[in-house]
Amino acid sequence: MNTMKTTRRRFIRTTATGILVANGPTMRTGFAAELANHGAWLHRRNLRQVQAGVLDVGYFDLGRENDPAVILLHGFPYAVDSYAKVAPDLARRGCRVIVPYLRGHGSTRFLASNTPRSGQQGAIGTDLLALMDSLNLRRAVWAGYDWGGRAACVAAALWPERCEGLVSVNSYLIQDIASAGRPVAPSVEAGIWYQHYFLTERGRLGLESNRREIARTIWTRNSPHWSFDDATLDRHVAAFDNPDYVEVVIHSYRHRLGAADGHPAYREVEGRLSALPAIQVPTITLDGSADGVVPANDGQASAAKFSGPRMHRIIEGAGHNLPEEAPDAFADAAWELSQAAHE
């Protein structure tokens, strides 16, 4: 309890400091003008590639190399564009911000043609650690939602020594695959219609043919108050034009629902995850009050899964794509954790 109170006070202090630092010239030379337009960092000329584990990962890198690192992880069916405002905001405050495309998205590719196109939770969690190793990052704040939040939760639970702090939308996201056959409330089942659809061959063919409209349909349900336009949708959907997109997505949902086996490379990791390990690192969990997938709650149901300091916040009006819908709240959470780790 005393540790929690101390950390809470630290978060409050660092929030105030963040307001003061936000206007400072913290970027690498040449980035200031680009970041004045929040989406400029997404230009292809800023895209980098690095070999990490089984992948050649496409990623964006903002801020100064020696600044405290924050890794921002996107979900499905979304892309790095979810962080078009969050990433430059954090770079302006004094963070090095890394925004990778997850496997099956954007310019991220598998290095070998015979590597299984796995989308299971153990794979995306392992990818995060491999990326950090390739970038020579010892520790970082990890922040994500949906698939990205799950990757961060997996890595934080299994390799806490590499994580300075965790921002997770919808709290504890490690999947209880052994209980995947247990039904949930019909209102929730209706919101995850696509997961059941992807269990079928018809669903696989549908995703192959209708990536854009499936994304639009999911977004509309996920975020009822988010008035996205076609240009925004198109920017995200461009990342789905990846040769492994369909196979990775289909395996992800079939594995989580117990309809597909995991791949041998992740057997040990999945075995550890099956125990649903607690997350020890300082954590801020966020719920959008208008999330059409996971209803907002007070965080108590998942409290036992966070054995370290944890604060839970409900963000009014935000839906499932919280960093794009409420970028200030998301950036503030990542900044607080980064400041607390380096004060």
Short mmCIF file of C-alpha atoms in Angstrom, two decimals:
data_model
loop_
_atom_site.label_atom_id
_atom_site.label_comp_id
_atom_site.label_asym_id
_atom_site.label_seq_id
_atom_site.Cartn_x
_atom_site.Cartn_y
_atom_site.Cartn_z
CA MET A 1 0.00 0.00 0.00
CA ASN A 2 2.81 2.45 0.84
CA THR A 3 4.48 1.68 -2.49
CA MET A 4 1.21 2.35 -4.29
CA LYS A 5 0.76 5.68 -2.52
CA THR A 6 4.34 6.71 -3.29
CA THR A 7 3.94 5.79 -6.95
CA ARG A 8 0.61 7.61 -7.15
CA ARG A 9 2.23 10.77 -5.76
CA ARG A 10 5.07 10.34 -8.24
CA PHE A 11 2.57 10.06 -11.13
CA ILE A 12 0.89 13.28 -10.00
CA ARG A 13 4.23 15.11 -9.82
CA THR A 14 5.34 13.90 -13.21
CA THR A 15 2.06 14.92 -14.81
CA ALA A 16 2.68 18.49 -13.71
CA THR A 17 6.25 18.30 -14.96
CA GLY A 18 5.03 16.97 -18.29
CA ILE A 19 2.96 20.09 -18.86
CA LEU A 20 6.05 22.22 -18.32
CA VAL A 21 8.30 20.12 -20.53
CA ALA A 22 5.87 19.63 -23.40
CA ASN A 23 6.77 22.91 -25.10
CA GLY A 24 10.55 22.36 -24.90
CA PRO A 25 12.76 21.64 -27.95
CA THR A 26 13.32 17.93 -27.30
CA MET A 27 13.46 16.44 -30.81
CA ARG A 28 16.36 15.45 -33.02
CA THR A 29 17.51 18.22 -35.35
CA GLY A 30 15.10 18.47 -38.27
CA PHE A 31 12.12 16.85 -36.53
CA ALA A 32 10.57 19.95 -34.98
CA ALA A 33 9.03 21.27 -38.18
CA GLU A 34 7.75 17.84 -39.19
CA LEU A 35 6.14 17.19 -35.83
CA ALA A 36 4.27 20.49 -35.97
CA ASN A 37 2.03 18.57 -38.37
CA HIS A 38 1.09 15.60 -36.22
CA GLY A 39 0.93 13.11 -39.09
CA ALA A 40 4.15 14.09 -40.87
CA TRP A 41 6.21 11.41 -39.12
CA LEU A 42 4.17 8.79 -40.97
CA HIS A 43 5.74 9.71 -44.32
CA ARG A 44 7.37 6.67 -45.85
CA ARG A 45 10.76 8.40 -45.85
CA ASN A 46 10.74 8.18 -42.05
CA LEU A 47 10.04 4.44 -42.06
CA ARG A 48 12.90 2.26 -40.84
CA GLN A 49 13.48 -1.49 -40.93
CA VAL A 50 15.34 -3.74 -38.51
CA GLN A 51 15.76 -7.50 -38.32
CA ALA A 52 14.31 -8.69 -35.03
CA GLY A 53 13.79 -12.35 -34.25
CA VAL A 54 11.91 -13.98 -37.14
CA LEU A 55 10.86 -10.62 -38.60
CA ASP A 56 12.12 -7.66 -40.58
CA VAL A 57 10.18 -5.04 -38.62
CA GLY A 58 9.01 -1.75 -40.06
CA TYR A 59 8.96 1.00 -37.48
CA PHE A 60 9.02 4.76 -36.91
CA ASP A 61 11.51 6.32 -34.50
CA LEU A 62 10.92 9.82 -33.09
CA GLY A 63 12.85 11.83 -30.53
CA ARG A 64 16.47 11.75 -29.43
CA GLU A 65 18.26 8.42 -29.33
CA ASN A 66 19.27 8.68 -25.67
CA ASP A 67 15.92 9.89 -24.35
CA PRO A 68 13.77 7.47 -22.30
CA ALA A 69 12.12 5.03 -24.67
CA VAL A 70 8.40 4.45 -25.17
CA ILE A 71 7.15 1.75 -27.55
CA LEU A 72 3.61 2.23 -28.91
CA LEU A 73 1.80 -0.88 -30.17
CA HIS A 74 -1.27 -0.87 -32.40
CA GLY A 75 -4.23 -3.22 -32.54
CA PHE A 76 -6.48 -4.99 -35.07
CA PRO A 77 -7.90 -3.85 -37.44
CA TYR A 78 -5.77 -0.73 -37.07
CA ALA A 79 -2.20 0.37 -37.76
CA VAL A 80 0.50 2.77 -36.57
CA ASP A 81 -1.78 5.67 -37.55
CA SER A 82 -3.52 5.25 -34.19
CA TYR A 83 -0.51 7.10 -32.76
CA ALA A 84 -0.40 10.01 -35.21
CA LYS A 85 -0.88 12.47 -32.34
CA VAL A 86 0.45 10.48 -29.38
CA ALA A 87 3.90 9.79 -30.85
CA PRO A 88 4.94 13.37 -31.66
CA ASP A 89 3.43 14.58 -28.38
CA LEU A 90 5.66 12.21 -26.41
CA ALA A 91 8.69 13.13 -28.54
CA ARG A 92 8.11 16.80 -27.81
CA ARG A 93 7.99 16.05 -24.09
CA GLY A 94 11.36 14.30 -24.20
CA CYS A 95 10.84 10.62 -25.08
CA ARG A 96 12.30 8.48 -27.78
CA VAL A 97 9.17 6.99 -29.34
CA ILE A 98 9.20 3.78 -31.36
CA VAL A 99 6.07 2.75 -33.28
CA PRO A 100 6.37 -0.64 -35.03
CA TYR A 101 4.05 -2.40 -37.41
CA LEU A 102 2.99 -5.69 -35.84
CA ARG A 103 3.60 -8.93 -37.73
CA GLY A 104 1.37 -9.16 -40.79
CA HIS A 105 1.04 -5.37 -41.06
CA GLY A 106 2.69 -2.61 -43.07
CA SER A 107 6.29 -3.21 -44.07
CA THR A 108 6.94 -5.87 -41.41
CA ARG A 109 7.87 -9.14 -43.11
CA PHE A 110 8.94 -12.63 -42.09
CA LEU A 111 12.60 -13.31 -42.81
CA ALA A 112 12.00 -16.92 -43.92
CA SER A 113 9.27 -18.26 -46.15
CA ASN A 114 8.86 -21.39 -44.02
CA THR A 115 8.29 -19.58 -40.70
CA PRO A 116 4.72 -20.25 -39.52
CA ARG A 117 2.58 -17.12 -39.86
CA SER A 118 1.50 -17.29 -36.25
CA GLY A 119 -0.71 -14.62 -34.70
CA GLN A 120 -0.85 -16.16 -31.21
CA GLN A 121 -0.23 -14.06 -28.11
CA GLY A 122 3.12 -15.68 -27.37
CA ALA A 123 4.36 -14.68 -30.81
CA ILE A 124 3.47 -10.99 -30.61
CA GLY A 125 4.82 -10.75 -27.07
CA THR A 126 8.09 -12.33 -28.14
CA ASP A 127 8.27 -9.93 -31.11
CA LEU A 128 8.32 -6.97 -28.72
CA LEU A 129 11.31 -8.33 -26.83
CA ALA A 130 13.14 -9.16 -30.08
CA LEU A 131 12.59 -5.60 -31.32
CA MET A 132 14.06 -4.16 -28.14
CA ASP A 133 17.09 -6.41 -28.44
CA SER A 134 17.66 -5.37 -32.05
CA LEU A 135 17.42 -1.69 -31.15
CA ASN A 136 19.74 -2.18 -28.15
CA LEU A 137 17.08 -0.99 -25.74
CA ARG A 138 17.49 -2.35 -22.24
CA ARG A 139 14.21 -1.00 -20.87
CA ALA A 140 11.23 1.00 -22.11
CA VAL A 141 7.65 1.95 -21.33
CA TRP A 142 5.26 -0.21 -23.35
CA ALA A 143 1.86 1.18 -24.31
CA GLY A 144 -0.84 -0.42 -26.43
CA TYR A 145 -4.43 -1.40 -27.04
CA ASP A 146 -6.07 -4.51 -28.49
CA TRP A 147 -3.33 -6.73 -30.05
CA GLY A 148 -0.69 -4.19 -29.06
CA GLY A 149 -1.91 -4.07 -25.48
CA ARG A 150 -1.85 -7.85 -25.38
CA ALA A 151 1.73 -7.97 -26.68
CA ALA A 152 2.73 -5.48 -23.98
CA CYS A 153 0.90 -7.39 -21.23
CA VAL A 154 2.51 -10.68 -22.30
CA ALA A 155 6.01 -9.21 -22.33
CA ALA A 156 5.48 -7.28 -19.07
CA ALA A 157 4.32 -10.43 -17.28
CA LEU A 158 7.15 -12.63 -18.57
CA TRP A 159 10.05 -10.17 -18.79
CA PRO A 160 9.32 -7.42 -16.26
CA GLU A 161 13.00 -6.46 -16.02
CA ARG A 162 12.72 -4.97 -19.53
CA CYS A 163 9.59 -2.90 -18.83
CA GLU A 164 9.69 0.49 -17.08
CA GLY A 165 5.93 0.81 -17.11
CA LEU A 166 2.83 -0.44 -18.91
CA VAL A 167 -0.13 1.39 -20.42
CA SER A 168 -2.84 -1.11 -21.32
CA VAL A 169 -6.28 -0.31 -22.70
CA ASN A 170 -8.86 -2.74 -21.24
CA SER A 171 -6.58 -3.84 -18.40
CA TYR A 172 -5.22 -7.41 -18.31
CA LEU A 173 -5.17 -8.80 -21.85
CA ILE A 174 -3.39 -12.14 -21.53
CA GLN A 175 -5.79 -14.70 -22.96
CA ASP A 176 -7.17 -17.56 -20.91
CA ILE A 177 -7.22 -19.98 -23.83
CA ALA A 178 -8.15 -22.96 -21.64
CA SER A 179 -11.45 -21.20 -20.94
CA ALA A 180 -12.03 -20.00 -24.50
CA GLY A 181 -15.11 -22.16 -24.89
CA ARG A 182 -16.91 -20.44 -22.04
CA PRO A 183 -19.61 -18.07 -23.38
CA VAL A 184 -19.74 -14.42 -22.42
CA ALA A 185 -22.72 -12.06 -22.32
CA PRO A 186 -24.65 -11.99 -25.62
CA SER A 187 -24.05 -8.24 -25.91
CA VAL A 188 -20.29 -8.90 -25.83
CA GLU A 189 -20.54 -11.88 -28.19
CA ALA A 190 -22.32 -9.62 -30.69
CA GLY A 191 -19.39 -7.21 -30.61
CA ILE A 192 -16.85 -9.91 -31.42
CA TRP A 193 -18.80 -11.35 -34.36
CA TYR A 194 -15.66 -11.23 -36.51
CA GLN A 195 -13.81 -13.62 -34.19
CA HIS A 196 -16.45 -16.27 -34.81
CA TYR A 197 -16.57 -15.40 -38.52
CA PHE A 198 -12.82 -15.96 -38.82
CA LEU A 199 -13.20 -19.50 -37.50
CA THR A 200 -14.78 -20.41 -40.84
CA GLU A 201 -13.34 -20.70 -44.33
CA ARG A 202 -15.98 -18.19 -45.40
CA GLY A 203 -14.55 -15.77 -42.87
CA ARG A 204 -11.01 -16.26 -44.15
CA LEU A 205 -12.14 -15.59 -47.71
CA GLY A 206 -14.13 -12.60 -46.49
CA LEU A 207 -11.08 -11.08 -44.83
CA GLU A 208 -9.05 -11.67 -47.97
CA SER A 209 -11.61 -9.89 -50.13
CA ASN A 210 -13.07 -7.25 -47.81
CA ARG A 211 -10.27 -5.97 -45.56
CA ARG A 212 -11.39 -2.36 -45.80
CA GLU A 213 -15.11 -2.87 -45.17
CA ILE A 214 -14.54 -5.37 -42.37
CA ALA A 215 -12.37 -2.74 -40.69
CA ARG A 216 -15.03 -0.06 -41.21
CA THR A 217 -17.73 -2.31 -39.74
CA ILE A 218 -15.63 -3.20 -36.70
CA TRP A 219 -14.59 0.43 -36.12
CA THR A 220 -18.20 1.62 -36.20
CA ARG A 221 -19.19 -0.84 -33.49
CA ASN A 222 -15.98 -0.42 -31.50
CA SER A 223 -16.10 3.36 -31.33
CA PRO A 224 -19.63 4.75 -31.67
CA HIS A 225 -18.57 8.35 -30.92
CA TRP A 226 -15.54 8.42 -33.23
CA SER A 227 -16.36 10.29 -36.44
CA PHE A 228 -13.59 8.91 -38.63
CA ASP A 229 -13.50 9.78 -42.32
CA ASP A 230 -12.58 7.73 -45.38
CA ALA A 231 -9.08 9.19 -45.49
CA THR A 232 -8.40 7.98 -41.94
CA LEU A 233 -9.71 4.53 -42.77
CA ASP A 234 -7.61 4.39 -45.93
CA ARG A 235 -4.42 5.25 -44.03
CA HIS A 236 -4.95 2.33 -41.67
CA VAL A 237 -6.09 -0.10 -44.35
CA ALA A 238 -2.96 0.52 -46.40
CA ALA A 239 -1.10 -1.47 -43.70
CA PHE A 240 -3.30 -4.50 -44.41
CA ASP A 241 -1.80 -4.83 -47.91
CA ASN A 242 0.74 -7.26 -46.52
CA PRO A 243 1.25 -10.79 -47.86
CA ASP A 244 0.92 -12.28 -44.37
CA TYR A 245 -1.98 -10.19 -43.08
CA VAL A 246 -4.77 -12.69 -43.60
CA GLU A 247 -2.84 -15.72 -42.37
CA VAL A 248 -1.61 -13.96 -39.21
CA VAL A 249 -5.05 -12.56 -38.37
CA ILE A 250 -6.85 -15.84 -38.95
CA HIS A 251 -4.38 -17.78 -36.83
CA SER A 252 -4.64 -15.21 -34.06
CA TYR A 253 -8.39 -15.57 -33.67
CA ARG A 254 -8.52 -19.31 -34.22
CA HIS A 255 -5.77 -19.87 -31.65
CA ARG A 256 -7.35 -17.67 -28.99
CA LEU A 257 -10.66 -19.52 -29.35
CA GLY A 258 -9.01 -22.92 -29.15
CA ALA A 259 -9.63 -23.78 -32.81
CA ALA A 260 -5.98 -23.82 -33.93
CA ASP A 261 -2.82 -25.17 -32.37
CA GLY A 262 -0.01 -22.90 -31.31
CA HIS A 263 3.31 -23.17 -33.10
CA PRO A 264 6.20 -25.08 -31.49
CA ALA A 265 8.49 -22.04 -31.29
CA TYR A 266 6.14 -20.50 -28.71
CA ARG A 267 5.28 -23.62 -26.70
CA GLU A 268 7.34 -22.61 -23.67
CA VAL A 269 6.02 -19.04 -23.69
CA GLU A 270 2.42 -20.19 -24.06
CA GLY A 271 2.93 -22.64 -21.20
CA ARG A 272 3.95 -19.79 -18.94
CA LEU A 273 1.04 -17.66 -20.13
CA SER A 274 -1.45 -20.45 -19.40
CA ALA A 275 -0.89 -19.75 -15.70
CA LEU A 276 -2.18 -16.20 -16.31
CA PRO A 277 0.80 -14.59 -14.57
CA ALA A 278 0.39 -11.33 -12.69
CA ILE A 279 1.96 -8.14 -14.01
CA GLN A 280 4.46 -6.64 -11.56
CA VAL A 281 5.49 -3.44 -13.33
CA PRO A 282 3.95 0.01 -12.67
CA THR A 283 0.81 0.12 -14.78
CA ILE A 284 -1.87 2.56 -15.87
CA THR A 285 -4.92 0.84 -17.32
CA LEU A 286 -7.43 2.77 -19.41
CA ASP A 287 -11.02 2.07 -20.43
CA GLY A 288 -12.97 4.10 -22.94
CA SER A 289 -16.44 4.83 -21.63
CA ALA A 290 -17.83 4.23 -25.13
CA ASP A 291 -15.82 1.10 -25.96
CA GLY A 292 -18.06 -1.13 -28.05
CA VAL A 293 -15.95 -4.26 -27.46
CA VAL A 294 -15.00 -4.23 -23.78
CA PRO A 295 -17.41 -2.32 -21.54
CA ALA A 296 -15.72 0.18 -19.23
CA ASN A 297 -15.46 -0.87 -15.59
CA ASP A 298 -13.79 0.20 -12.35
CA GLY A 299 -10.84 -2.15 -12.83
CA GLN A 300 -11.56 -4.26 -9.76
CA ALA A 301 -12.26 -7.46 -11.69
CA SER A 302 -8.67 -7.54 -12.94
CA ALA A 303 -7.01 -6.01 -9.87
CA ALA A 304 -5.49 -9.31 -8.73
CA LYS A 305 -3.61 -9.57 -12.02
CA PHE A 306 -1.56 -6.45 -11.22
CA SER A 307 0.77 -7.15 -8.32
CA GLY A 308 2.71 -3.92 -8.81
CA PRO A 309 1.50 -0.30 -8.57
CA ARG A 310 -1.53 0.20 -10.78
CA MET A 311 -3.94 3.04 -11.52
CA HIS A 312 -7.12 2.63 -13.55
CA ARG A 313 -8.84 5.42 -15.47
CA ILE A 314 -12.03 5.68 -17.50
CA ILE A 315 -11.73 8.06 -20.45
CA GLU A 316 -15.07 9.67 -21.16
CA GLY A 317 -16.37 9.36 -24.71
CA ALA A 318 -13.50 7.24 -26.01
CA GLY A 319 -13.99 3.95 -27.81
CA HIS A 320 -11.74 0.98 -28.48
CA ASN A 321 -9.11 2.85 -30.52
CA LEU A 322 -8.34 4.96 -27.49
CA PRO A 323 -4.97 6.47 -28.50
CA GLU A 324 -6.46 7.94 -31.67
CA GLU A 325 -9.73 8.99 -30.06
CA ALA A 326 -8.24 10.39 -26.84
CA PRO A 327 -4.57 11.01 -27.64
CA ASP A 328 -3.93 13.42 -24.77
CA ALA A 329 -5.11 10.92 -22.14
CA PHE A 330 -3.06 8.12 -23.67
CA ALA A 331 0.09 10.25 -24.02
CA ASP A 332 -0.29 11.52 -20.45
CA ALA A 333 -0.36 7.96 -19.11
CA ALA A 334 2.79 6.93 -21.00
CA TRP A 335 4.55 10.14 -19.98
CA GLU A 336 3.72 9.69 -16.29
CA LEU A 337 5.21 6.21 -16.28
CA SER A 338 8.32 7.31 -18.15
CA GLN A 339 8.87 10.24 -15.79
CA ALA A 340 8.33 8.06 -12.73
CA ALA A 341 10.94 5.59 -13.99
CA HIS A 342 13.55 8.29 -14.56
CA GLU A 343 13.04 10.79 -11.76
#
